């Protein structure tokens, strides 16, 4: 596969990113050695699941979507949760072949009050797993439910739900768009990650397009590279929103002075696949006449090549078993139809046609 190399203009960032990559490879090799003695039974089970999944789908190639790893960001279904409640929504999602849900708050205006214990039971009773949740990063309100203001409560709740991941969809903008400002945010993210790790969870950050823009004080430095270089890969993980990353590719492939700065979102993942346990699978129709270069669409109706993207991630070390794929649409025309169509499309993808 052709790779668009991303070389940060800042020598310090280049060194740090290079070291992060080497540490990731070493960690992967160590994990492989540790798993070697206990992996055969799990591998056999995975192979059986793969075969069953292929038999259910179209074509004879291995499914691109790993078995048991299809999730959905519940923000996409907020209207249905508010109208019918979580139980009805979860039952529908299981019918559509979903395995996991990512929360966007633990009430979402649901029909009637619900406790965390009830929410955990409803998830389990419908054959689903809670895989993560989005929580705000910071607020000026000292009582706000955010990582910065109420870290212990945020982690307590995620732990009560049994979530393996807990993260934020807020960008590291707390101290502005300078390199030093993002370094300060990275220090705070490292702290949240360390506290989450103590409880057996992974802290993660979900991107939008602007994270790939350039620092205001050093316009040759891409801010996302600062985030990667300044956060500890053992403590801070990433959830790539693939749609917004492709929007960023359209919007931020030139620096402020007009010089080219191309990148491929997939390269970020292939450089450090261990840092990306979660993905948002969101589609878009290409339209160069609009600011973002894409118009959001149901998964399968747009122009983002998910066969290529997911297949490439699967080919990384442990890639077929190390990542979770969450379908999402910010404002679907009909949210149940979006969920059904998107799940069917992702399940239908095969690495090789028959």
Short mmCIF file of C-alpha atoms in Angstrom, two decimals:
data_model
loop_
_atom_site.label_atom_id
_atom_site.label_comp_id
_atom_site.label_asym_id
_atom_site.label_seq_id
_atom_site.Cartn_x
_atom_site.Cartn_y
_atom_site.Cartn_z
CA UNK A 1 0.00 0.00 0.00
CA UNK A 2 1.23 3.45 -0.87
CA UNK A 3 1.92 5.50 2.24
CA UNK A 4 1.93 9.30 2.49
CA UNK A 5 4.68 9.96 4.97
CA UNK A 6 3.96 12.50 7.66
CA UNK A 7 7.14 14.15 8.85
CA UNK A 8 6.48 16.86 11.46
CA UNK A 9 8.49 19.98 10.78
CA UNK A 10 9.53 20.19 14.43
CA UNK A 11 12.63 18.00 15.21
CA UNK A 12 11.52 17.41 18.83
CA UNK A 13 8.13 16.13 17.69
CA UNK A 14 9.79 13.95 15.05
CA UNK A 15 11.98 12.33 17.70
CA UNK A 16 9.12 11.77 20.10
CA UNK A 17 6.81 10.31 17.45
CA UNK A 18 9.59 7.99 16.28
CA UNK A 19 10.12 6.78 19.83
CA UNK A 20 6.36 6.27 20.33
CA UNK A 21 6.30 4.08 17.22
CA UNK A 22 9.24 1.96 18.40
CA UNK A 23 7.71 1.50 21.85
CA UNK A 24 4.46 0.41 20.25
CA UNK A 25 6.20 -2.25 18.15
CA UNK A 26 8.08 -3.50 21.20
CA UNK A 27 4.88 -3.63 23.26
CA UNK A 28 3.16 -5.59 20.53
CA UNK A 29 6.00 -8.11 20.36
CA UNK A 30 5.97 -8.54 24.14
CA UNK A 31 2.21 -9.08 24.14
CA UNK A 32 2.56 -11.66 21.38
CA UNK A 33 5.14 -13.58 23.42
CA UNK A 34 2.98 -13.51 26.53
CA UNK A 35 -0.11 -14.63 24.63
CA UNK A 36 1.68 -17.39 22.78
CA UNK A 37 1.26 -20.01 25.48
CA UNK A 38 -2.44 -19.41 25.98
CA UNK A 39 -3.66 -18.38 22.54
CA UNK A 40 -4.50 -21.68 20.73
CA UNK A 41 -7.99 -22.17 22.18
CA UNK A 42 -8.95 -18.55 21.55
CA UNK A 43 -7.54 -18.72 18.04
CA UNK A 44 -9.58 -21.81 17.24
CA UNK A 45 -12.71 -20.14 18.57
CA UNK A 46 -12.00 -17.06 16.48
CA UNK A 47 -11.56 -19.20 13.37
CA UNK A 48 -14.91 -20.87 13.98
CA UNK A 49 -16.59 -17.52 14.45
CA UNK A 50 -14.98 -16.22 11.26
CA UNK A 51 -16.27 -19.20 9.28
CA UNK A 52 -19.78 -18.83 10.67
CA UNK A 53 -19.79 -15.12 9.87
CA UNK A 54 -18.65 -15.79 6.30
CA UNK A 55 -21.36 -18.41 5.85
CA UNK A 56 -24.01 -15.89 6.92
CA UNK A 57 -22.80 -13.21 4.52
CA UNK A 58 -22.32 -12.83 0.79
CA UNK A 59 -19.21 -14.09 -0.95
CA UNK A 60 -16.56 -16.51 0.19
CA UNK A 61 -13.82 -14.20 1.45
CA UNK A 62 -13.22 -13.50 5.13
CA UNK A 63 -15.53 -10.77 6.45
CA UNK A 64 -13.78 -7.43 6.69
CA UNK A 65 -15.63 -6.74 9.94
CA UNK A 66 -14.17 -8.85 12.77
CA UNK A 67 -16.78 -11.01 14.53
CA UNK A 68 -18.27 -9.51 17.67
CA UNK A 69 -16.83 -6.03 17.04
CA UNK A 70 -19.69 -4.08 15.46
CA UNK A 71 -20.89 -1.26 17.67
CA UNK A 72 -22.84 1.95 17.38
CA UNK A 73 -22.48 5.37 18.99
CA UNK A 74 -25.80 5.93 20.76
CA UNK A 75 -25.73 9.64 19.95
CA UNK A 76 -26.94 8.55 16.50
CA UNK A 77 -30.08 7.14 18.14
CA UNK A 78 -30.73 9.87 20.70
CA UNK A 79 -34.19 10.56 19.28
CA UNK A 80 -35.22 6.93 19.69
CA UNK A 81 -33.77 6.68 23.21
CA UNK A 82 -35.71 9.80 24.20
CA UNK A 83 -38.94 8.44 22.70
CA UNK A 84 -38.82 4.72 23.48
CA UNK A 85 -36.11 4.27 26.12
CA UNK A 86 -32.94 2.20 26.11
CA UNK A 87 -34.65 -1.20 26.29
CA UNK A 88 -36.46 -0.78 22.97
CA UNK A 89 -33.41 0.70 21.27
CA UNK A 90 -31.12 -2.09 22.50
CA UNK A 91 -33.56 -4.77 21.34
CA UNK A 92 -33.62 -3.22 17.85
CA UNK A 93 -29.84 -2.96 17.70
CA UNK A 94 -29.44 -6.62 18.52
CA UNK A 95 -31.84 -7.49 15.68
CA UNK A 96 -29.61 -5.53 13.33
CA UNK A 97 -26.52 -7.53 14.31
CA UNK A 98 -24.82 -5.11 16.67
CA UNK A 99 -22.56 -6.40 19.42
CA UNK A 100 -21.56 -3.22 21.27
CA UNK A 101 -22.78 0.24 22.20
CA UNK A 102 -20.87 3.39 22.98
CA UNK A 103 -22.68 5.75 25.33
CA UNK A 104 -23.10 9.49 24.89
CA UNK A 105 -24.29 10.12 28.41
CA UNK A 106 -26.25 7.70 30.56
CA UNK A 107 -29.74 9.12 30.14
CA UNK A 108 -29.89 10.82 26.70
CA UNK A 109 -33.36 12.05 27.62
CA UNK A 110 -34.56 8.46 27.95
CA UNK A 111 -38.23 7.74 28.56
CA UNK A 112 -38.23 7.66 32.36
CA UNK A 113 -35.35 7.75 34.87
CA UNK A 114 -32.73 4.99 34.75
CA UNK A 115 -29.92 3.98 37.10
CA UNK A 116 -26.48 2.79 36.06
CA UNK A 117 -27.30 -0.68 37.40
CA UNK A 118 -30.45 -0.81 35.28
CA UNK A 119 -28.58 0.45 32.23
CA UNK A 120 -25.90 -2.22 32.67
CA UNK A 121 -28.57 -4.92 33.02
CA UNK A 122 -30.47 -3.74 29.93
CA UNK A 123 -27.28 -3.77 27.90
CA UNK A 124 -26.42 -7.30 29.01
CA UNK A 125 -29.97 -8.65 28.70
CA UNK A 126 -30.07 -7.57 25.06
CA UNK A 127 -26.82 -9.34 24.24
CA UNK A 128 -24.81 -6.12 23.96
CA UNK A 129 -21.61 -4.85 25.55
CA UNK A 130 -20.93 -1.31 26.66
CA UNK A 131 -17.60 -0.56 25.00
CA UNK A 132 -17.05 3.08 25.99
CA UNK A 133 -18.57 6.46 26.70
CA UNK A 134 -18.02 10.11 25.81
CA UNK A 135 -17.68 12.59 28.68
CA UNK A 136 -16.75 16.27 28.54
CA UNK A 137 -13.12 17.27 29.05
CA UNK A 138 -13.48 20.47 31.10
CA UNK A 139 -15.92 23.20 32.10
CA UNK A 140 -15.97 26.54 33.90
CA UNK A 141 -18.56 25.01 36.25
CA UNK A 142 -16.73 23.30 39.16
CA UNK A 143 -19.61 20.84 39.52
CA UNK A 144 -19.72 19.86 35.87
CA UNK A 145 -19.61 16.18 34.93
CA UNK A 146 -16.24 16.34 33.17
CA UNK A 147 -12.82 14.77 33.50
CA UNK A 148 -11.25 18.01 34.72
CA UNK A 149 -13.91 18.86 37.30
CA UNK A 150 -15.11 15.44 38.56
CA UNK A 151 -12.63 12.77 37.47
CA UNK A 152 -13.41 10.29 40.25
CA UNK A 153 -17.16 10.37 39.57
CA UNK A 154 -16.62 9.93 35.83
CA UNK A 155 -14.41 6.90 36.45
CA UNK A 156 -16.71 5.51 39.16
CA UNK A 157 -19.65 5.53 36.77
CA UNK A 158 -17.72 3.96 33.91
CA UNK A 159 -16.48 1.27 36.26
CA UNK A 160 -20.00 0.62 37.55
CA UNK A 161 -21.11 0.02 33.94
CA UNK A 162 -18.17 -2.29 33.31
CA UNK A 163 -16.83 -0.16 30.46
CA UNK A 164 -13.34 -1.05 29.21
CA UNK A 165 -12.88 2.42 27.70
CA UNK A 166 -13.82 5.90 28.89
CA UNK A 167 -13.07 8.98 26.84
CA UNK A 168 -13.91 12.41 25.56
CA UNK A 169 -14.99 13.84 22.22
CA UNK A 170 -13.61 17.22 23.30
CA UNK A 171 -10.44 18.36 21.57
CA UNK A 172 -7.37 19.56 23.51
CA UNK A 173 -8.32 23.22 23.13
CA UNK A 174 -8.45 24.14 26.82
CA UNK A 175 -5.34 26.34 26.62
CA UNK A 176 -5.68 27.47 23.02
CA UNK A 177 -4.29 26.26 19.70
CA UNK A 178 -0.58 26.68 20.44
CA UNK A 179 1.99 23.93 20.78
CA UNK A 180 2.51 24.69 24.48
CA UNK A 181 -1.25 24.79 25.04
CA UNK A 182 -1.62 21.32 23.59
CA UNK A 183 1.32 20.09 25.65
CA UNK A 184 -0.53 21.22 28.78
CA UNK A 185 -3.63 19.34 27.67
CA UNK A 186 -1.50 16.27 26.95
CA UNK A 187 -0.24 16.35 30.54
CA UNK A 188 -3.84 16.33 31.78
CA UNK A 189 -4.78 13.52 29.40
CA UNK A 190 -1.84 11.49 30.70
CA UNK A 191 -3.19 11.98 34.22
CA UNK A 192 -6.70 10.88 33.26
CA UNK A 193 -5.22 7.88 31.49
CA UNK A 194 -3.16 6.90 34.50
CA UNK A 195 -6.19 7.08 36.79
CA UNK A 196 -8.30 5.09 34.32
CA UNK A 197 -5.58 2.46 33.98
CA UNK A 198 -5.58 1.93 37.76
CA UNK A 199 -9.18 0.79 37.37
CA UNK A 200 -8.51 -1.45 34.38
CA UNK A 201 -9.88 1.01 31.79
CA UNK A 202 -8.40 2.87 28.83
CA UNK A 203 -8.81 6.62 28.45
CA UNK A 204 -9.30 7.83 24.87
CA UNK A 205 -9.81 11.00 22.83
CA UNK A 206 -12.14 11.20 19.82
CA UNK A 207 -11.17 13.59 17.04
CA UNK A 208 -13.05 16.00 14.85
CA UNK A 209 -11.46 17.67 11.83
CA UNK A 210 -9.83 20.60 13.63
CA UNK A 211 -7.37 18.45 15.56
CA UNK A 212 -5.49 18.09 12.26
CA UNK A 213 -5.12 21.85 11.80
CA UNK A 214 -1.90 23.74 12.49
CA UNK A 215 -0.66 25.50 15.63
CA UNK A 216 -1.30 29.23 15.70
CA UNK A 217 2.18 29.99 17.07
CA UNK A 218 4.02 27.49 14.85
CA UNK A 219 2.00 27.09 11.66
CA UNK A 220 4.30 24.38 10.30
CA UNK A 221 3.29 22.02 13.16
CA UNK A 222 0.12 19.92 12.93
CA UNK A 223 -1.63 19.87 16.30
CA UNK A 224 -2.58 16.18 16.10
CA UNK A 225 1.14 15.38 15.92
CA UNK A 226 1.63 17.30 19.16
CA UNK A 227 -1.09 15.24 20.83
CA UNK A 228 0.49 11.97 19.68
CA UNK A 229 4.00 12.99 20.65
CA UNK A 230 3.19 14.42 24.08
CA UNK A 231 0.80 11.72 25.37
CA UNK A 232 1.96 8.41 26.79
CA UNK A 233 0.79 5.60 24.45
CA UNK A 234 0.24 3.34 27.45
CA UNK A 235 -2.13 5.88 29.02
CA UNK A 236 -3.82 7.85 26.24
CA UNK A 237 -5.57 6.09 23.38
CA UNK A 238 -7.37 7.44 20.33
CA UNK A 239 -10.75 6.85 18.78
CA UNK A 240 -10.40 7.91 15.17
CA UNK A 241 -13.57 9.32 13.72
CA UNK A 242 -12.76 8.28 10.18
CA UNK A 243 -15.19 10.69 8.53
CA UNK A 244 -13.81 13.72 10.33
CA UNK A 245 -10.25 12.58 9.59
CA UNK A 246 -11.08 12.53 5.87
CA UNK A 247 -12.68 15.95 6.18
CA UNK A 248 -9.41 17.09 7.77
CA UNK A 249 -7.48 15.59 4.87
CA UNK A 250 -9.55 17.81 2.57
CA UNK A 251 -9.31 20.95 4.71
CA UNK A 252 -5.79 20.76 6.16
CA UNK A 253 -3.57 19.26 3.46
CA UNK A 254 -1.98 22.69 3.02
CA UNK A 255 -0.35 24.85 5.63
CA UNK A 256 -1.45 28.42 6.24
CA UNK A 257 1.22 29.67 3.80
CA UNK A 258 -0.16 27.38 1.07
CA UNK A 259 2.65 24.84 1.05
CA UNK A 260 1.52 21.20 0.64
CA UNK A 261 1.11 19.08 3.78
CA UNK A 262 -0.70 15.95 2.56
CA UNK A 263 -1.59 13.06 4.85
CA UNK A 264 -3.66 9.89 4.76
CA UNK A 265 -5.72 9.24 7.92
CA UNK A 266 -5.02 5.52 7.60
CA UNK A 267 -1.28 6.15 7.94
CA UNK A 268 -1.77 7.45 11.46
CA UNK A 269 -3.38 4.17 12.44
CA UNK A 270 -0.85 1.97 10.65
CA UNK A 271 2.01 3.85 12.34
CA UNK A 272 0.64 3.14 15.84
CA UNK A 273 -2.26 0.65 15.60
CA UNK A 274 -2.04 -0.17 19.31
CA UNK A 275 -3.17 3.37 20.11
CA UNK A 276 -6.49 3.07 18.25
CA UNK A 277 -8.75 0.55 20.01
CA UNK A 278 -11.92 2.32 18.82
CA UNK A 279 -13.12 3.82 15.55
CA UNK A 280 -16.17 5.78 14.45
CA UNK A 281 -17.38 4.44 11.11
CA UNK A 282 -19.12 7.41 9.56
CA UNK A 283 -19.56 7.92 5.82
CA UNK A 284 -19.70 10.92 3.51
CA UNK A 285 -20.43 11.76 -0.11
CA UNK A 286 -17.57 13.71 -1.63
CA UNK A 287 -18.48 17.27 -2.57
CA UNK A 288 -15.65 19.70 -3.18
CA UNK A 289 -18.08 22.63 -3.25
CA UNK A 290 -18.72 22.52 0.52
CA UNK A 291 -16.30 23.54 3.26
CA UNK A 292 -15.72 20.00 4.57
CA UNK A 293 -15.38 18.35 1.18
CA UNK A 294 -17.98 15.74 2.18
CA UNK A 295 -21.67 15.54 3.02
CA UNK A 296 -22.41 13.08 5.81
CA UNK A 297 -24.24 9.93 4.72
CA UNK A 298 -25.36 6.56 6.05
CA UNK A 299 -22.55 4.03 6.10
CA UNK A 300 -22.36 2.45 2.66
CA UNK A 301 -23.99 5.40 0.88
CA UNK A 302 -20.85 7.53 0.82
CA UNK A 303 -17.42 7.50 -0.80
CA UNK A 304 -15.15 6.44 2.07
CA UNK A 305 -13.65 3.04 1.21
CA UNK A 306 -14.27 1.04 4.38
CA UNK A 307 -13.24 -2.23 2.76
CA UNK A 308 -9.79 -0.72 2.25
CA UNK A 309 -9.59 0.98 5.63
CA UNK A 310 -10.76 -1.86 7.87
CA UNK A 311 -8.85 -4.51 5.88
CA UNK A 312 -5.61 -2.54 6.31
CA UNK A 313 -6.14 -2.26 10.07
CA UNK A 314 -6.93 -5.97 10.25
CA UNK A 315 -3.53 -6.76 8.74
CA UNK A 316 -1.64 -5.08 11.59
CA UNK A 317 -0.38 -7.20 14.47
CA UNK A 318 -3.43 -8.63 16.29
CA UNK A 319 -5.49 -6.23 14.17
CA UNK A 320 -8.41 -8.56 13.59
CA UNK A 321 -8.98 -8.88 17.33
CA UNK A 322 -7.79 -5.55 18.74
CA UNK A 323 -10.21 -2.93 17.40
CA UNK A 324 -13.86 -1.96 17.75
CA UNK A 325 -15.90 -0.33 14.98
CA UNK A 326 -18.74 2.01 15.97
CA UNK A 327 -21.21 3.10 13.28
CA UNK A 328 -22.30 6.72 13.59
CA UNK A 329 -24.24 9.49 11.86
CA UNK A 330 -24.58 12.87 13.57
CA UNK A 331 -28.05 13.58 12.15
CA UNK A 332 -29.55 10.60 10.34
CA UNK A 333 -32.80 11.09 8.44
CA UNK A 334 -34.28 8.07 10.25
CA UNK A 335 -32.04 6.67 12.95
CA UNK A 336 -33.29 3.07 13.05
CA UNK A 337 -33.02 2.90 9.25
CA UNK A 338 -29.47 4.26 9.50
CA UNK A 339 -28.54 1.64 12.09
CA UNK A 340 -30.05 -1.20 10.10
CA UNK A 341 -28.54 -0.15 6.76
CA UNK A 342 -25.09 0.60 8.19
CA UNK A 343 -24.87 -2.69 10.06
CA UNK A 344 -25.92 -4.66 6.99
CA UNK A 345 -23.36 -2.89 4.80
CA UNK A 346 -20.46 -3.46 7.20
CA UNK A 347 -21.37 -7.12 7.66
CA UNK A 348 -21.49 -7.57 3.87
CA UNK A 349 -17.92 -6.40 3.21
CA UNK A 350 -15.49 -9.17 2.27
CA UNK A 351 -11.74 -9.04 1.87
CA UNK A 352 -12.09 -10.94 -1.41
CA UNK A 353 -15.12 -11.24 -3.67
CA UNK A 354 -16.28 -14.71 -4.63
#
